[in-house]
Amino acid sequence: MSREAIPPSREIAKLLRRRRQDLGLSLREVQEQTAEMGRPIPFSTLAKIEQGKVEPGVKRLHQLFALYNLPLQIASNLLDLEDMIVDLPPAEDLEALYRQGLEEWKRGDFRKAMSCLVAVRTQAPQTPETRLLRQKALLSFAIQASGMNKPRLAQQIVDELLLEGPEPSMLVNTLIQAAVCWLRSGAIEPSLAFIARAETHIGEEDYRKRAWIEHHRAQCHAVLGDLDEVFSSSDAAIALYRKADDAAGECAVHSVQIDALESAGRYSEALAIAQEGYAFAMKHGFERKALIRKLNVGRLLVSTGHAEAGLSELQEALGRAVSIGDQPSEFFAHYHLWKAHEALGHADRARLEREAACYYVRFVEEPTAEAEEVHKMQESL
């Protein structure tokens, strides 16, 4: 039986070509430098690798990444994101790419947003200004990756920033995101340590950053199961976000309150906040946050005994997740549709949704209760 060849990664090919050009190296110069490293790569082979016609192989890939001073983890990240991103735009104006990436994310177009941010991330900083811009893009990339349930990718990017040394204007933001990453990994103490260090660099009237601090404290208290402290910190965060005129931040706080109430079994209260949060997200044009709230509303309707209504909300959420390419949200939609159909006695449809959840769980990196249940079920089969 013939074996089908695995096609080379187009994004790895583009990255290698762009990085070589940024460093001002010709193909023949790379050939000479790889020869000095003890394993020459012919310039003709390099050209085919950059065109995506030849798979470089592990040893050559490692050699080129070392030569170009690129973290090998970037290759893993690109492979992870390859099916999600579209053709990367020309990397001529880094500022425009960065701004476009943020706008695409706000609109909910993950593929375009990731494409822009990846393009900025792989550029070699030439001046203090481009170094700062690259760090801003890296941090944005980490925040968005974290929001897409890709905590390992977010952690790796933040670690890269910390090792590089954040620019002064990026220090607090980087420390806060490091706290977020540690919290998502389940390590509360390092998370609280990073947030405490960040707080020492924040002025009294820096409302947005103070809001981030309180927001993160609320998340930590939620993990610790202290509901009173959750609402004390989350209410403080909302008040500060309003002073900072940061509707996106205020919208994000709703997740903490919903999850804390749901964990405490106070489903009706959680549902009320989810419905208000959905209206708030739609009012401000936050497409992905609205999708998350729609998932919240759907599952909480099922939890409060309104399975039919919950089913409708979850179906709509699934459609939105598919349209914007949000695969982790597709998993959560299929998972809760499975549970809703099961509650209604729809055995065949429940089985189909369960099978879909088993497929899409591969896109969820965060150890959520839903993902863990599916993984355990798969292990038992």
CSV table of C-alpha atoms in Angstrom, one decimal:
chain,number,residue,atom,x,y,z
A,1,MET,CA,0.0,0.0,0.0
A,2,SER,CA,1.4,3.4,-1.0
A,3,ARG,CA,1.9,6.0,1.8
A,4,GLU,CA,0.7,9.5,1.4
A,5,ALA,CA,3.5,12.1,2.0
A,6,ILE,CA,2.8,14.7,4.7
A,7,PRO,CA,2.9,18.1,3.1
A,8,PRO,CA,5.4,20.6,4.5
A,9,SER,CA,4.2,23.4,6.8
A,10,ARG,CA,3.5,26.5,4.7
A,11,GLU,CA,3.8,28.7,7.8
A,12,ILE,CA,7.1,27.3,8.8
A,13,ALA,CA,8.3,27.9,5.3
A,14,LYS,CA,7.1,31.5,5.3
A,15,LEU,CA,8.7,32.1,8.8
A,16,LEU,CA,12.1,30.8,7.6
A,17,ARG,CA,12.1,32.9,4.5
A,18,ARG,CA,10.9,36.1,6.3
A,19,ARG,CA,13.4,35.7,9.1
A,20,ARG,CA,16.3,35.1,6.7
A,21,GLN,CA,15.3,38.3,4.8
A,22,ASP,CA,15.0,40.3,8.0
A,23,LEU,CA,18.5,39.3,9.0
A,24,GLY,CA,19.8,40.4,5.6
A,25,LEU,CA,21.2,36.9,4.7
A,26,SER,CA,21.3,35.4,1.2
A,27,LEU,CA,20.6,31.7,0.6
A,28,ARG,CA,24.3,31.2,-0.2
A,29,GLU,CA,25.3,33.0,3.1
A,30,VAL,CA,23.0,30.7,5.0
A,31,GLN,CA,24.6,27.7,3.2
A,32,GLU,CA,28.1,28.9,4.3
A,33,GLN,CA,27.0,29.5,7.9
A,34,THR,CA,25.3,26.1,8.2
A,35,ALA,CA,28.6,24.6,6.8
A,36,GLU,CA,30.5,26.3,9.6
A,37,MET,CA,28.0,24.7,12.1
A,38,GLY,CA,29.1,21.3,10.7
A,39,ARG,CA,26.0,20.4,8.7
A,40,PRO,CA,25.8,22.4,5.4
A,41,ILE,CA,22.4,22.9,3.8
A,42,PRO,CA,22.7,23.5,0.1
A,43,PHE,CA,21.2,26.8,-1.0
A,44,SER,CA,19.0,25.0,-3.6
A,45,THR,CA,17.5,23.0,-0.7
A,46,LEU,CA,17.0,26.1,1.4
A,47,ALA,CA,15.1,27.7,-1.5
A,48,LYS,CA,12.8,24.7,-1.7
A,49,ILE,CA,12.3,24.7,2.0
A,50,GLU,CA,11.3,28.4,1.9
A,51,GLN,CA,8.9,27.7,-1.0
A,52,GLY,CA,7.2,25.0,1.0
A,53,LYS,CA,8.2,22.3,-1.5
A,54,VAL,CA,10.5,20.3,0.9
A,55,GLU,CA,10.1,19.3,4.5
A,56,PRO,CA,13.2,20.5,6.3
A,57,GLY,CA,13.2,17.6,8.8
A,58,VAL,CA,13.9,17.9,12.6
A,59,LYS,CA,17.7,18.3,12.4
A,60,ARG,CA,17.6,21.0,9.7
A,61,LEU,CA,14.8,22.8,11.4
A,62,HIS,CA,16.7,22.9,14.6
A,63,GLN,CA,19.8,24.1,12.9
A,64,LEU,CA,18.0,26.9,11.0
A,65,PHE,CA,16.2,28.1,14.1
A,66,ALA,CA,19.5,28.2,16.0
A,67,LEU,CA,21.1,30.1,13.2
A,68,TYR,CA,18.2,32.6,13.0
A,69,ASN,CA,18.1,32.9,16.8
A,70,LEU,CA,14.4,31.8,16.9
A,71,PRO,CA,12.9,29.8,19.8
A,72,LEU,CA,12.2,26.3,18.6
A,73,GLN,CA,8.8,26.5,20.4
A,74,ILE,CA,7.7,28.9,17.7
A,75,ALA,CA,7.6,26.0,15.2
A,76,SER,CA,5.3,24.1,17.6
A,77,ASN,CA,3.1,27.2,18.0
A,78,LEU,CA,2.9,27.7,14.2
A,79,LEU,CA,1.9,24.1,13.6
A,80,ASP,CA,-0.7,24.4,16.4
A,81,LEU,CA,-2.2,27.5,14.7
A,82,GLU,CA,-1.6,26.6,11.1
A,83,ASP,CA,-5.2,25.5,10.4
A,84,MET,CA,-6.5,28.5,12.2
A,85,ILE,CA,-4.7,31.3,10.4
A,86,VAL,CA,-5.0,32.6,6.9
A,87,ASP,CA,-2.2,33.7,4.6
A,88,LEU,CA,-0.1,36.2,6.5
A,89,PRO,CA,-0.3,39.7,5.2
A,90,PRO,CA,2.9,41.5,4.0
A,91,ALA,CA,5.0,42.5,7.0
A,92,GLU,CA,5.9,46.0,5.8
A,93,ASP,CA,4.1,48.2,8.4
A,94,LEU,CA,4.4,46.6,11.8
A,95,GLU,CA,2.2,49.2,13.5
A,96,ALA,CA,-0.6,48.7,10.9
A,97,LEU,CA,-0.4,44.9,11.4
A,98,TYR,CA,-0.5,45.2,15.1
A,99,ARG,CA,-3.6,47.6,15.0
A,100,GLN,CA,-5.3,45.4,12.4
A,101,GLY,CA,-4.7,42.3,14.6
A,102,LEU,CA,-6.4,44.0,17.6
A,103,GLU,CA,-9.3,45.1,15.4
A,104,GLU,CA,-9.8,41.7,13.9
A,105,TRP,CA,-9.8,40.2,17.3
A,106,LYS,CA,-12.5,42.6,18.6
A,107,ARG,CA,-14.6,41.7,15.6
A,108,GLY,CA,-14.2,38.0,16.4
A,109,ASP,CA,-12.2,37.0,13.2
A,110,PHE,CA,-9.6,34.8,14.9
A,111,ARG,CA,-7.9,33.7,11.7
A,112,LYS,CA,-7.1,37.3,10.5
A,113,ALA,CA,-6.2,38.4,14.0
A,114,MET,CA,-3.8,35.5,14.6
A,115,SER,CA,-2.3,36.1,11.2
A,116,CYS,CA,-1.5,39.7,11.9
A,117,LEU,CA,-0.1,39.0,15.3
A,118,VAL,CA,2.0,36.0,14.1
A,119,ALA,CA,3.4,38.3,11.4
A,120,VAL,CA,4.5,40.9,13.9
A,121,ARG,CA,5.9,38.3,16.3
A,122,THR,CA,8.3,36.8,13.9
A,123,GLN,CA,9.9,40.1,13.0
A,124,ALA,CA,13.4,40.9,14.3
A,125,PRO,CA,13.4,44.3,16.2
A,126,GLN,CA,15.7,46.8,14.5
A,127,THR,CA,15.1,49.9,16.7
A,128,PRO,CA,13.8,50.6,20.3
A,129,GLU,CA,10.5,51.5,18.7
A,130,THR,CA,10.1,48.2,16.8
A,131,ARG,CA,11.3,46.3,19.9
A,132,LEU,CA,8.5,47.9,21.9
A,133,LEU,CA,6.0,47.3,19.2
A,134,ARG,CA,7.0,43.6,19.0
A,135,GLN,CA,6.6,43.3,22.8
A,136,LYS,CA,3.2,44.8,22.6
A,137,ALA,CA,2.3,42.3,19.9
A,138,LEU,CA,3.7,39.4,21.9
A,139,LEU,CA,1.7,40.4,24.9
A,140,SER,CA,-1.5,40.8,22.8
A,141,PHE,CA,-0.8,37.4,21.3
A,142,ALA,CA,-0.4,35.8,24.7
A,143,ILE,CA,-3.6,37.4,26.0
A,144,GLN,CA,-5.6,36.2,23.0
A,145,ALA,CA,-4.0,32.7,23.1
A,146,SER,CA,-5.0,32.5,26.8
A,147,GLY,CA,-8.6,33.6,25.9
A,148,MET,CA,-8.7,30.8,23.3
A,149,ASN,CA,-7.9,28.1,25.9
A,150,LYS,CA,-4.3,27.7,24.7
A,151,PRO,CA,-2.5,28.3,28.1
A,152,ARG,CA,0.7,26.6,27.1
A,153,LEU,CA,1.1,28.9,24.1
A,154,ALA,CA,0.3,31.9,26.3
A,155,GLN,CA,2.8,30.8,29.0
A,156,GLN,CA,5.6,30.3,26.5
A,157,ILE,CA,5.1,33.7,25.0
A,158,VAL,CA,5.1,35.4,28.4
A,159,ASP,CA,8.2,33.5,29.5
A,160,GLU,CA,9.9,34.7,26.3
A,161,LEU,CA,9.0,38.3,27.2
A,162,LEU,CA,10.2,38.0,30.8
A,163,LEU,CA,13.5,36.5,29.6
A,164,GLU,CA,13.9,39.2,27.0
A,165,GLY,CA,13.2,41.9,29.5
A,166,PRO,CA,10.0,43.9,29.1
A,167,GLU,CA,10.3,47.5,28.2
A,168,PRO,CA,9.4,49.8,31.2
A,169,SER,CA,6.0,50.6,29.7
A,170,MET,CA,5.3,46.9,29.3
A,171,LEU,CA,6.4,45.7,32.7
A,172,VAL,CA,3.1,45.8,34.7
A,173,ASN,CA,1.1,44.3,31.8
A,174,THR,CA,3.6,41.5,31.4
A,175,LEU,CA,3.6,40.7,35.2
A,176,ILE,CA,-0.2,40.6,35.2
A,177,GLN,CA,-0.3,38.3,32.2
A,178,ALA,CA,2.3,36.1,33.9
A,179,ALA,CA,-0.1,35.9,36.9
A,180,VAL,CA,-2.9,34.9,34.6
A,181,CYS,CA,-0.9,32.2,33.0
A,182,TRP,CA,0.2,30.7,36.4
A,183,LEU,CA,-3.4,30.8,37.6
A,184,ARG,CA,-4.6,29.0,34.5
A,185,SER,CA,-1.9,26.3,35.2
A,186,GLY,CA,-3.4,25.8,38.6
A,187,ALA,CA,-0.5,27.4,40.6
A,188,ILE,CA,-2.2,30.0,42.9
A,189,GLU,CA,0.9,31.1,44.9
A,190,PRO,CA,3.1,32.1,42.0
A,191,SER,CA,0.1,33.8,40.5
A,192,LEU,CA,-0.5,35.9,43.6
A,193,ALA,CA,3.2,36.7,43.8
A,194,PHE,CA,3.2,38.1,40.3
A,195,ILE,CA,0.1,40.2,40.9
A,196,ALA,CA,1.6,41.5,44.2
A,197,ARG,CA,4.7,42.5,42.3
A,198,ALA,CA,2.7,44.2,39.6
A,199,GLU,CA,0.8,46.2,42.1
A,200,THR,CA,4.0,47.9,43.4
A,201,HIS,CA,4.4,49.5,40.0
A,202,ILE,CA,0.8,51.0,39.8
A,203,GLY,CA,-0.2,54.5,40.7
A,204,GLU,CA,-3.4,55.2,42.7
A,205,GLU,CA,-5.1,56.8,39.7
A,206,ASP,CA,-4.2,54.2,37.2
A,207,TYR,CA,-7.7,52.8,37.2
A,208,ARG,CA,-7.4,50.3,34.4
A,209,LYS,CA,-4.3,48.5,35.9
A,210,ARG,CA,-5.8,48.6,39.3
A,211,ALA,CA,-8.9,47.0,37.8
A,212,TRP,CA,-6.8,44.3,36.3
A,213,ILE,CA,-5.3,43.6,39.8
A,214,GLU,CA,-8.8,43.3,41.4
A,215,HIS,CA,-10.1,41.3,38.5
A,216,HIS,CA,-7.3,38.8,38.9
A,217,ARG,CA,-7.7,38.6,42.7
A,218,ALA,CA,-11.4,37.8,42.1
A,219,GLN,CA,-10.3,34.9,39.9
A,220,CYS,CA,-7.9,33.6,42.5
A,221,HIS,CA,-10.6,33.8,45.2
A,222,ALA,CA,-12.9,31.9,42.9
A,223,VAL,CA,-10.4,29.0,42.6
A,224,LEU,CA,-10.1,29.1,46.4
A,225,GLY,CA,-13.9,28.9,46.7
A,226,ASP,CA,-14.3,32.2,48.7
A,227,LEU,CA,-17.5,33.6,47.2
A,228,ASP,CA,-17.6,36.7,49.4
A,229,GLU,CA,-14.1,37.7,48.4
A,230,VAL,CA,-14.9,37.0,44.7
A,231,PHE,CA,-17.7,39.6,44.7
A,232,SER,CA,-15.7,42.0,46.8
A,233,SER,CA,-12.9,42.0,44.3
A,234,SER,CA,-15.0,41.7,41.2
A,235,ASP,CA,-17.3,44.6,42.2
A,236,ALA,CA,-14.2,46.7,42.9
A,237,ALA,CA,-12.8,45.7,39.4
A,238,ILE,CA,-16.1,46.7,37.7
A,239,ALA,CA,-16.1,50.1,39.4
A,240,LEU,CA,-12.5,50.7,38.4
A,241,TYR,CA,-13.1,49.5,34.8
A,242,ARG,CA,-16.0,52.1,34.6
A,243,LYS,CA,-13.7,54.8,35.8
A,244,ALA,CA,-11.2,53.8,33.1
A,245,ASP,CA,-14.1,53.6,30.5
A,246,ASP,CA,-13.1,50.0,29.8
A,247,ALA,CA,-16.2,48.2,28.7
A,248,ALA,CA,-14.2,45.1,27.6
A,249,GLY,CA,-12.7,44.7,31.0
A,250,GLU,CA,-16.1,45.1,32.7
A,251,CYS,CA,-17.5,42.5,30.4
A,252,ALA,CA,-14.8,40.0,31.3
A,253,VAL,CA,-15.5,40.3,35.0
A,254,HIS,CA,-18.9,38.7,34.4
A,255,SER,CA,-17.2,35.4,33.7
A,256,VAL,CA,-15.7,35.3,37.2
A,257,GLN,CA,-19.0,36.0,38.9
A,258,ILE,CA,-20.9,33.5,36.7
A,259,ASP,CA,-18.4,30.7,37.3
A,260,ALA,CA,-18.3,31.4,41.1
A,261,LEU,CA,-22.1,31.3,41.5
A,262,GLU,CA,-22.4,28.2,39.3
A,263,SER,CA,-19.7,26.4,41.4
A,264,ALA,CA,-21.7,27.4,44.5
A,265,GLY,CA,-24.9,25.9,43.0
A,266,ARG,CA,-26.6,29.3,42.7
A,267,TYR,CA,-27.7,28.7,39.1
A,268,SER,CA,-30.5,31.2,38.9
A,269,GLU,CA,-28.3,34.0,40.0
A,270,ALA,CA,-25.6,32.9,37.6
A,271,LEU,CA,-28.1,32.8,34.8
A,272,ALA,CA,-29.3,36.4,35.5
A,273,ILE,CA,-25.7,37.7,35.3
A,274,ALA,CA,-25.0,35.6,32.1
A,275,GLN,CA,-28.1,37.1,30.4
A,276,GLU,CA,-27.1,40.6,31.5
A,277,GLY,CA,-23.6,40.0,30.3
A,278,TYR,CA,-24.7,38.8,26.9
A,279,ALA,CA,-26.8,42.0,26.4
A,280,PHE,CA,-23.8,44.0,27.6
A,281,ALA,CA,-21.4,42.2,25.2
A,282,MET,CA,-23.7,42.7,22.2
A,283,LYS,CA,-24.3,46.3,23.0
A,284,HIS,CA,-20.5,47.0,22.9
A,285,GLY,CA,-19.8,44.8,19.8
A,286,PHE,CA,-17.8,42.1,21.7
A,287,GLU,CA,-18.5,39.2,19.4
A,288,ARG,CA,-16.5,36.5,21.2
A,289,LYS,CA,-17.5,37.6,24.6
A,290,ALA,CA,-21.1,37.5,23.4
A,291,LEU,CA,-20.4,33.9,22.2
A,292,ILE,CA,-19.1,32.9,25.7
A,293,ARG,CA,-22.1,34.5,27.4
A,294,LYS,CA,-24.4,32.6,25.0
A,295,LEU,CA,-22.8,29.4,26.0
A,296,ASN,CA,-23.2,30.4,29.7
A,297,VAL,CA,-26.9,31.1,29.2
A,298,GLY,CA,-27.5,27.9,27.4
A,299,ARG,CA,-25.9,25.6,29.9
A,300,LEU,CA,-27.4,27.5,32.9
A,301,LEU,CA,-30.9,27.2,31.4
A,302,VAL,CA,-30.3,23.4,31.2
A,303,SER,CA,-29.1,23.5,34.9
A,304,THR,CA,-32.2,25.4,36.0
A,305,GLY,CA,-34.5,22.8,34.3
A,306,HIS,CA,-35.2,24.7,31.0
A,307,ALA,CA,-33.5,22.2,28.7
A,308,GLU,CA,-35.5,23.2,25.5
A,309,ALA,CA,-34.6,26.9,25.9
A,310,GLY,CA,-31.0,26.0,26.7
A,311,LEU,CA,-30.8,23.8,23.6
A,312,SER,CA,-31.8,26.7,21.4
A,313,GLU,CA,-29.2,29.0,22.9
A,314,LEU,CA,-26.5,26.4,22.6
A,315,GLN,CA,-27.3,25.7,19.0
A,316,GLU,CA,-26.9,29.4,18.2
A,317,ALA,CA,-23.6,29.5,20.1
A,318,LEU,CA,-22.3,26.6,18.1
A,319,GLY,CA,-23.2,28.3,14.8
A,320,ARG,CA,-21.3,31.4,15.9
A,321,ALA,CA,-18.3,29.4,17.0
A,322,VAL,CA,-18.1,27.6,13.7
A,323,SER,CA,-18.4,30.9,11.7
A,324,ILE,CA,-15.5,32.5,13.5
A,325,GLY,CA,-13.3,29.4,13.7
A,326,ASP,CA,-13.3,29.2,17.5
A,327,GLN,CA,-12.7,25.4,18.0
A,328,PRO,CA,-12.4,25.4,21.8
A,329,SER,CA,-15.9,27.0,21.9
A,330,GLU,CA,-17.1,24.4,19.5
A,331,PHE,CA,-16.1,21.8,22.0
A,332,PHE,CA,-18.0,23.5,24.8
A,333,ALA,CA,-21.1,23.9,22.6
A,334,HIS,CA,-21.1,20.2,21.6
A,335,TYR,CA,-20.4,19.2,25.2
A,336,HIS,CA,-23.4,21.1,26.6
A,337,LEU,CA,-25.6,20.2,23.6
A,338,TRP,CA,-24.8,16.6,24.5
A,339,LYS,CA,-25.9,17.2,28.1
A,340,ALA,CA,-29.1,19.1,27.0
A,341,HIS,CA,-30.2,16.3,24.6
A,342,GLU,CA,-29.5,13.7,27.2
A,343,ALA,CA,-31.7,15.6,29.7
A,344,LEU,CA,-34.5,15.7,27.1
A,345,GLY,CA,-34.1,12.0,26.4
A,346,HIS,CA,-32.9,12.4,22.8
A,347,ALA,CA,-30.5,9.4,22.8
A,348,ASP,CA,-29.4,9.5,19.2
A,349,ARG,CA,-28.7,13.3,19.1
A,350,ALA,CA,-27.0,13.1,22.5
A,351,ARG,CA,-24.7,10.4,21.1
A,352,LEU,CA,-23.8,12.5,18.0
A,353,GLU,CA,-23.0,15.6,20.2
A,354,ARG,CA,-21.0,13.4,22.5
A,355,GLU,CA,-18.9,12.1,19.5
A,356,ALA,CA,-18.4,15.7,18.3
A,357,ALA,CA,-17.3,16.7,21.8
A,358,CYS,CA,-14.8,13.8,21.8
A,359,TYR,CA,-13.3,15.2,18.5
A,360,TYR,CA,-13.2,18.9,19.5
A,361,VAL,CA,-11.7,18.3,23.0
A,362,ARG,CA,-8.3,18.1,21.3
A,363,PHE,CA,-8.4,21.8,20.8
A,364,VAL,CA,-8.9,22.6,24.6
A,365,GLU,CA,-5.6,22.9,26.5
A,366,GLU,CA,-7.0,24.2,29.7
A,367,PRO,CA,-7.9,21.4,32.3
A,368,THR,CA,-11.6,22.3,32.5
A,369,ALA,CA,-14.1,20.0,34.1
A,370,GLU,CA,-15.8,19.4,30.8
A,371,ALA,CA,-12.6,18.4,29.0
A,372,GLU,CA,-11.5,16.2,31.9
A,373,GLU,CA,-14.8,14.3,31.8
A,374,VAL,CA,-14.5,13.7,28.1
A,375,HIS,CA,-10.8,12.6,28.4
A,376,LYS,CA,-11.8,10.1,31.2
A,377,MET,CA,-14.6,8.8,29.0
A,378,GLN,CA,-12.2,8.3,26.1
A,379,GLU,CA,-9.7,6.5,28.3
A,380,SER,CA,-12.4,4.1,29.5
A,381,LEU,CA,-13.5,3.0,26.0
